[in-house]
PDB file of C-alpha atoms in Angstrom:
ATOM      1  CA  UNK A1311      11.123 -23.043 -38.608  1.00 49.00           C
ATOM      2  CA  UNK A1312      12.978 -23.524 -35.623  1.00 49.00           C
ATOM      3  CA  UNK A1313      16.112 -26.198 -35.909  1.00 49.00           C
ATOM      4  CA  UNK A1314      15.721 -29.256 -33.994  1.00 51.00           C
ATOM      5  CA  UNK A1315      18.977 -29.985 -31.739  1.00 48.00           C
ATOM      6  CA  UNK A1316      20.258 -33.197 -29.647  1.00 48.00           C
ATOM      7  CA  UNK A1317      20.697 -31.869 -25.876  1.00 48.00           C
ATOM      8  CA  UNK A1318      22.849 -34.603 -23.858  1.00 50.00           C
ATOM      9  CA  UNK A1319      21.921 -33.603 -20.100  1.00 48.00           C
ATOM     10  CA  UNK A1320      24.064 -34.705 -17.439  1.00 49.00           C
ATOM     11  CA  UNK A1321      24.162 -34.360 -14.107  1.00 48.00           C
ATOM     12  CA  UNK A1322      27.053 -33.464 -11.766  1.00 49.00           C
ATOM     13  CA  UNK A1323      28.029 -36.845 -11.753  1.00 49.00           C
ATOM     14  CA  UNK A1324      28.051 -37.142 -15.388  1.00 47.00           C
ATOM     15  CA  UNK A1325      25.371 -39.975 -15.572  1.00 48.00           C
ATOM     16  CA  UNK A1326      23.233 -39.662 -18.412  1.00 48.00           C
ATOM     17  CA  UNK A1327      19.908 -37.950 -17.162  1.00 51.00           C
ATOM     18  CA  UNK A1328      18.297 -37.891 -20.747  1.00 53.00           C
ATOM     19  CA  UNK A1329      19.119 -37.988 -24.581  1.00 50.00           C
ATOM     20  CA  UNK A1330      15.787 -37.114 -25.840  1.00 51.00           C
ATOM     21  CA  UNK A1331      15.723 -34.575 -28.707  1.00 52.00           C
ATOM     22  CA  UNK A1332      14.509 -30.946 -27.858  1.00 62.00           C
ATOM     23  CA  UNK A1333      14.959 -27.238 -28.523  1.00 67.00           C
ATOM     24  CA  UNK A1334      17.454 -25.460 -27.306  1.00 82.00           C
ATOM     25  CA  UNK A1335      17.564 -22.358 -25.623  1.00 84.00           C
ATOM     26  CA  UNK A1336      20.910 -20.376 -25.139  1.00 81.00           C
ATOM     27  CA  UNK A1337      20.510 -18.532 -22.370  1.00 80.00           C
ATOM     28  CA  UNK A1338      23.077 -16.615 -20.519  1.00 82.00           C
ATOM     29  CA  UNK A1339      22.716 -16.347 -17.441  1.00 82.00           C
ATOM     30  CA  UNK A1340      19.422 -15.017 -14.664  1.00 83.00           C
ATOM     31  CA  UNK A1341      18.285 -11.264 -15.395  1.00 83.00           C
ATOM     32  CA  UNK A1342      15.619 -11.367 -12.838  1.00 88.00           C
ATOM     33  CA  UNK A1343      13.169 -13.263 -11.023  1.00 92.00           C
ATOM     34  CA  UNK A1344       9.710 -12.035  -9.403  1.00 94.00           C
ATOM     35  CA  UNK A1345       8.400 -11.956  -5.994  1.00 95.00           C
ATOM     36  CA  UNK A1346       4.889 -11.344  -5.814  1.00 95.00           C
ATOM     37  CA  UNK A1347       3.440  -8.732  -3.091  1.00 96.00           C
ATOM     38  CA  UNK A1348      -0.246  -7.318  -2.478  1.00 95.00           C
ATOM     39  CA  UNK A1349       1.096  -3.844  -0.763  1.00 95.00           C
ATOM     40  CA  UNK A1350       4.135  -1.796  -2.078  1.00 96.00           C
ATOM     41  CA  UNK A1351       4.327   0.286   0.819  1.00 97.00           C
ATOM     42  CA  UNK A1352       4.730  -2.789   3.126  1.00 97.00           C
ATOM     43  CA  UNK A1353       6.836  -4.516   0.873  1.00 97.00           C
ATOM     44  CA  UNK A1354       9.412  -1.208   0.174  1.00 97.00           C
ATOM     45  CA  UNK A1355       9.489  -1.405   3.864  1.00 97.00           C
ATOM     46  CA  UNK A1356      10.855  -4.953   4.681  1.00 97.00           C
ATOM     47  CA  UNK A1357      12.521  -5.683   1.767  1.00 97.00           C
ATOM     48  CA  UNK A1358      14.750  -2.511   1.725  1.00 96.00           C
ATOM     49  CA  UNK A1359      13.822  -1.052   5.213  1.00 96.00           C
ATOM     50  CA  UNK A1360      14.268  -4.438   7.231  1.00 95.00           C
ATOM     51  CA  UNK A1361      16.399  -6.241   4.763  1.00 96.00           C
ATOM     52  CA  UNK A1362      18.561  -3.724   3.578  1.00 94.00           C
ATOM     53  CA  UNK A1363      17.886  -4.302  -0.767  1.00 95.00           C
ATOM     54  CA  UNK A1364      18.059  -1.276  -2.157  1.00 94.00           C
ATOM     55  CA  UNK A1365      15.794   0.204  -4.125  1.00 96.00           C
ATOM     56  CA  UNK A1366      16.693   0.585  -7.711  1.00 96.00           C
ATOM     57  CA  UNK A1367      13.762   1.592  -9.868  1.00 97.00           C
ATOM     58  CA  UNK A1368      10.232   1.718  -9.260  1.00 96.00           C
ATOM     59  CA  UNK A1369       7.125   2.229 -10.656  1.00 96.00           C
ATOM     60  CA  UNK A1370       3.464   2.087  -9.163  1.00 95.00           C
ATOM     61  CA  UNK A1371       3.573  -1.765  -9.326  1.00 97.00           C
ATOM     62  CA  UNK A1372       6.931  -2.993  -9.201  1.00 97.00           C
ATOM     63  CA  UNK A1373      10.177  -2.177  -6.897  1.00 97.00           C
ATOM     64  CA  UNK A1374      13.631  -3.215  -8.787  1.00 97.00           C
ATOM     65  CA  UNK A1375      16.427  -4.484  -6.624  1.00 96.00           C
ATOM     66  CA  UNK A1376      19.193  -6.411  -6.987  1.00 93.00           C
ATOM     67  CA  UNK A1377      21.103  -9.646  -4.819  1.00 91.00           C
ATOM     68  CA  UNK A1378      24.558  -9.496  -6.640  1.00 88.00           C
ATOM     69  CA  UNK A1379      24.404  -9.591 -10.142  1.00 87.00           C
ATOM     70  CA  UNK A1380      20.982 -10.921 -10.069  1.00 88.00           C
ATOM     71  CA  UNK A1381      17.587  -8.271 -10.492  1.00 93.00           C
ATOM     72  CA  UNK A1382      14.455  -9.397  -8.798  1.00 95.00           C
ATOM     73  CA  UNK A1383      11.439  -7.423  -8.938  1.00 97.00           C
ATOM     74  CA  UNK A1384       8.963  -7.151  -6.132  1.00 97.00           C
ATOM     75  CA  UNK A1385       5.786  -6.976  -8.266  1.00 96.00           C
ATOM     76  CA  UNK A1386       1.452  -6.069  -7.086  1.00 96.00           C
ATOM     77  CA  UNK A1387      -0.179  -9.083  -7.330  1.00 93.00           C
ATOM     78  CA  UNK A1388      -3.793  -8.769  -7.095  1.00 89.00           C
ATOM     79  CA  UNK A1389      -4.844 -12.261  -5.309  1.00 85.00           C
ATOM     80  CA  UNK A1390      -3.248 -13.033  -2.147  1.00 77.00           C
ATOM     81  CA  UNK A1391      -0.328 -14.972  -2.253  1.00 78.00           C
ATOM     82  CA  UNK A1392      -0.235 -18.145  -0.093  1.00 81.00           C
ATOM     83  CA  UNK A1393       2.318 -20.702  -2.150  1.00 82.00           C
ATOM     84  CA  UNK A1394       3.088 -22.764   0.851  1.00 84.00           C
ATOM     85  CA  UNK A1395       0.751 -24.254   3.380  1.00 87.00           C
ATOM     86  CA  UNK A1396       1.894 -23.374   6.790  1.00 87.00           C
ATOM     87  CA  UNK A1397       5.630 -23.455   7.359  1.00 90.00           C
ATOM     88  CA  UNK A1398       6.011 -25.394   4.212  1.00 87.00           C
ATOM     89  CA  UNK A1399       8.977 -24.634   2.291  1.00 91.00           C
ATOM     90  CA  UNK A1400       9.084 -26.338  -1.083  1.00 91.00           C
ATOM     91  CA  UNK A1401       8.772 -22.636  -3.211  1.00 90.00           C
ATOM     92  CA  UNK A1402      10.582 -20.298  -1.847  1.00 93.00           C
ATOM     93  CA  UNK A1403      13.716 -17.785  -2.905  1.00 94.00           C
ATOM     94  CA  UNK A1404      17.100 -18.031  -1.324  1.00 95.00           C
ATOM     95  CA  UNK A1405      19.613 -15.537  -1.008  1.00 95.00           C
ATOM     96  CA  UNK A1406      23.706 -15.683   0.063  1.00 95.00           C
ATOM     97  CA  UNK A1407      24.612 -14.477   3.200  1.00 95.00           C
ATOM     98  CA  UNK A1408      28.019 -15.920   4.334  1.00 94.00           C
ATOM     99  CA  UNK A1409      29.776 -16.885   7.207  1.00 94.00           C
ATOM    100  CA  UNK A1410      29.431 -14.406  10.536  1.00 96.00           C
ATOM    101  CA  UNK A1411      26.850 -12.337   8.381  1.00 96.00           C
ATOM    102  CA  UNK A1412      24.608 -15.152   8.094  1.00 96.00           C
ATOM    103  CA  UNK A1413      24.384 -15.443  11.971  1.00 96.00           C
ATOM    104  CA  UNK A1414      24.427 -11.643  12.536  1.00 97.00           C
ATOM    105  CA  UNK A1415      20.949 -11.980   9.982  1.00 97.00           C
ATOM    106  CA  UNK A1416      19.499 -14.706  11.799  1.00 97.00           C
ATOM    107  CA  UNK A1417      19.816 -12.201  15.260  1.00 97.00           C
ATOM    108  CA  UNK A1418      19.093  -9.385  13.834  1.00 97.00           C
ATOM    109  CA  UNK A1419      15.803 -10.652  12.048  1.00 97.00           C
ATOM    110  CA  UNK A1420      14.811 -12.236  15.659  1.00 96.00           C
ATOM    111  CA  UNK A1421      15.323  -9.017  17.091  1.00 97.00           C
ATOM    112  CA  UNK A1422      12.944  -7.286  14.528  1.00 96.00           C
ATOM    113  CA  UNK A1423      10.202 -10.209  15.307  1.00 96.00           C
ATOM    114  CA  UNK A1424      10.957 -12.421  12.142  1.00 97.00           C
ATOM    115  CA  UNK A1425      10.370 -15.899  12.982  1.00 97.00           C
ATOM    116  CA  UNK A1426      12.724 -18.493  11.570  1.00 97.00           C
ATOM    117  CA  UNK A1427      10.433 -21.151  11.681  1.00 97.00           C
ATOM    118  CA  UNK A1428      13.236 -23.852   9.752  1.00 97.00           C
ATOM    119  CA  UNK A1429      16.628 -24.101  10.472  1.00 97.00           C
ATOM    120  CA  UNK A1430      18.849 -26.819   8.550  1.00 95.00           C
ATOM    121  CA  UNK A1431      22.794 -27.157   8.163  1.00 95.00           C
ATOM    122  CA  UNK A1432      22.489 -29.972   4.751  1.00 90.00           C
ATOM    123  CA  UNK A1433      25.322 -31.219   3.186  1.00 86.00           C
ATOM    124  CA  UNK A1434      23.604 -33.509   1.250  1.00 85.00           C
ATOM    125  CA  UNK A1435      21.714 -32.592  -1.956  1.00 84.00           C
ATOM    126  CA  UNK A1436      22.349 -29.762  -4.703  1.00 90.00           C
ATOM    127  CA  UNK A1437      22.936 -26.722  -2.324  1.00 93.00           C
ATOM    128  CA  UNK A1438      25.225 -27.826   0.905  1.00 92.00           C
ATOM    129  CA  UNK A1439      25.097 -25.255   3.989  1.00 95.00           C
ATOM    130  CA  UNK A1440      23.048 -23.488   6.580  1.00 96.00           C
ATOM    131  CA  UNK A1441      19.840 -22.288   5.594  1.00 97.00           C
ATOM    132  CA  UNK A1442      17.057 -20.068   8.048  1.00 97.00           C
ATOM    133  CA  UNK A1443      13.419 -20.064   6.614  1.00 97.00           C
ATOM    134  CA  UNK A1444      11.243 -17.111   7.497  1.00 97.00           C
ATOM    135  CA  UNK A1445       8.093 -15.429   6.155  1.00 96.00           C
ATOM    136  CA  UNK A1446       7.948 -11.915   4.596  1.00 96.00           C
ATOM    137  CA  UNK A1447       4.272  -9.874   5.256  1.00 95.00           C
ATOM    138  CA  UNK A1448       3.175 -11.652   2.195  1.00 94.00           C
ATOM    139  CA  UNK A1449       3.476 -14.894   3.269  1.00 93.00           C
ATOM    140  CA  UNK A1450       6.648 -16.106   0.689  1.00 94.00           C
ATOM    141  CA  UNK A1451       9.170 -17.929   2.197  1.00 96.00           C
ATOM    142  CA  UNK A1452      12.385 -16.128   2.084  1.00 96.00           C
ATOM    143  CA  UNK A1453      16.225 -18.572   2.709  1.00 97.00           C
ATOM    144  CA  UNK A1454      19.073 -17.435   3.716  1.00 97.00           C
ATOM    145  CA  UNK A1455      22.068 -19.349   3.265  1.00 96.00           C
ATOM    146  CA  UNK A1456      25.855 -20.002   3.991  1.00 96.00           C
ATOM    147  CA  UNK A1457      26.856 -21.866   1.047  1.00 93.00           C
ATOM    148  CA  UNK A1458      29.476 -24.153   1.548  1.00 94.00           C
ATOM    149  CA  UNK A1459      28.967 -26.633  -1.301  1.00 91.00           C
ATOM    150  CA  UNK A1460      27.249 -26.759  -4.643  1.00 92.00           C
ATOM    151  CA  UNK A1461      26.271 -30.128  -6.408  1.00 86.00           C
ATOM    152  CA  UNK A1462      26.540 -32.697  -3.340  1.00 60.00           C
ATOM    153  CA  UNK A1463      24.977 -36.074  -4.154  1.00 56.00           C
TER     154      UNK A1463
END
């Protein structure tokens, strides 16, 4: 059977989060993540039309793109998806976009109708930097972000 290992987790301030014993996975790294859509046409056109992913592979239910070295795969979904309620944020994917790009995006998707409907420059919590929330025809929420810190407290 599987080997049982002890997994000390700590945080980035090295304070003991939890000793407990568990299995261990030894991942390597993200190979993709999903976003789930209800019409591939629409969602070919604003994710590589508006947003400018290309499109890598496809089938008749999934487009393949990529953000850096990460995949994602914008996948049919038969039910509707509504994760959020309103202009909640809570699930939601966030992508890079640095410095004068990431205020070049935030015009450019206001001049294509997109509403930003959060705004936020943190520096306080795990991810520190400005972040613009908006919408894709699905209803996801989509971040952008100008990272300037990782691991704040």
């Amino acid at each position: 059977g599987p080997t049982r290992v002890l997994v000390k987790c700590r945080a980035a301030g090295d304070d003991l989060i939890n000793n407990e014993e568990r299995f261990m996975v030894q991942h390597e790294g993200l190979l993709h993540f999903t976003i789930p859509v209800t019409d591939m046409k629409v969602a070919e056109e604003f994710y590589a039309g508006l947003l400018g992913f290309k499109i890598l592979r496809r089938n008749d239910h999934m487009l393949f793109t990529k953000s850096g070295d990460a995949w994602f795969v914008l996948t049919k979904c038969e039910k509707p998806v509504d994760l959020n309620i309103g202009d909640k944020h809570e699930i939601h994917t966030a992508f890079r976009v640095s410095g004068q790009a990431y205020d070049d995006a935030k015009a450019y998707l206001a001049s294509k109708g997109i509403r930003i409907f959060k705004e936020e420059n943190r520096m306080e919590g795990t991810f520190g930097g400005r972040s613009a929330y908006f919408h894709d025809p699905f209803k996801n929420v989509i971040e952008i972000m100008d990272l300037k810190q990782v691991g704040a407290h």
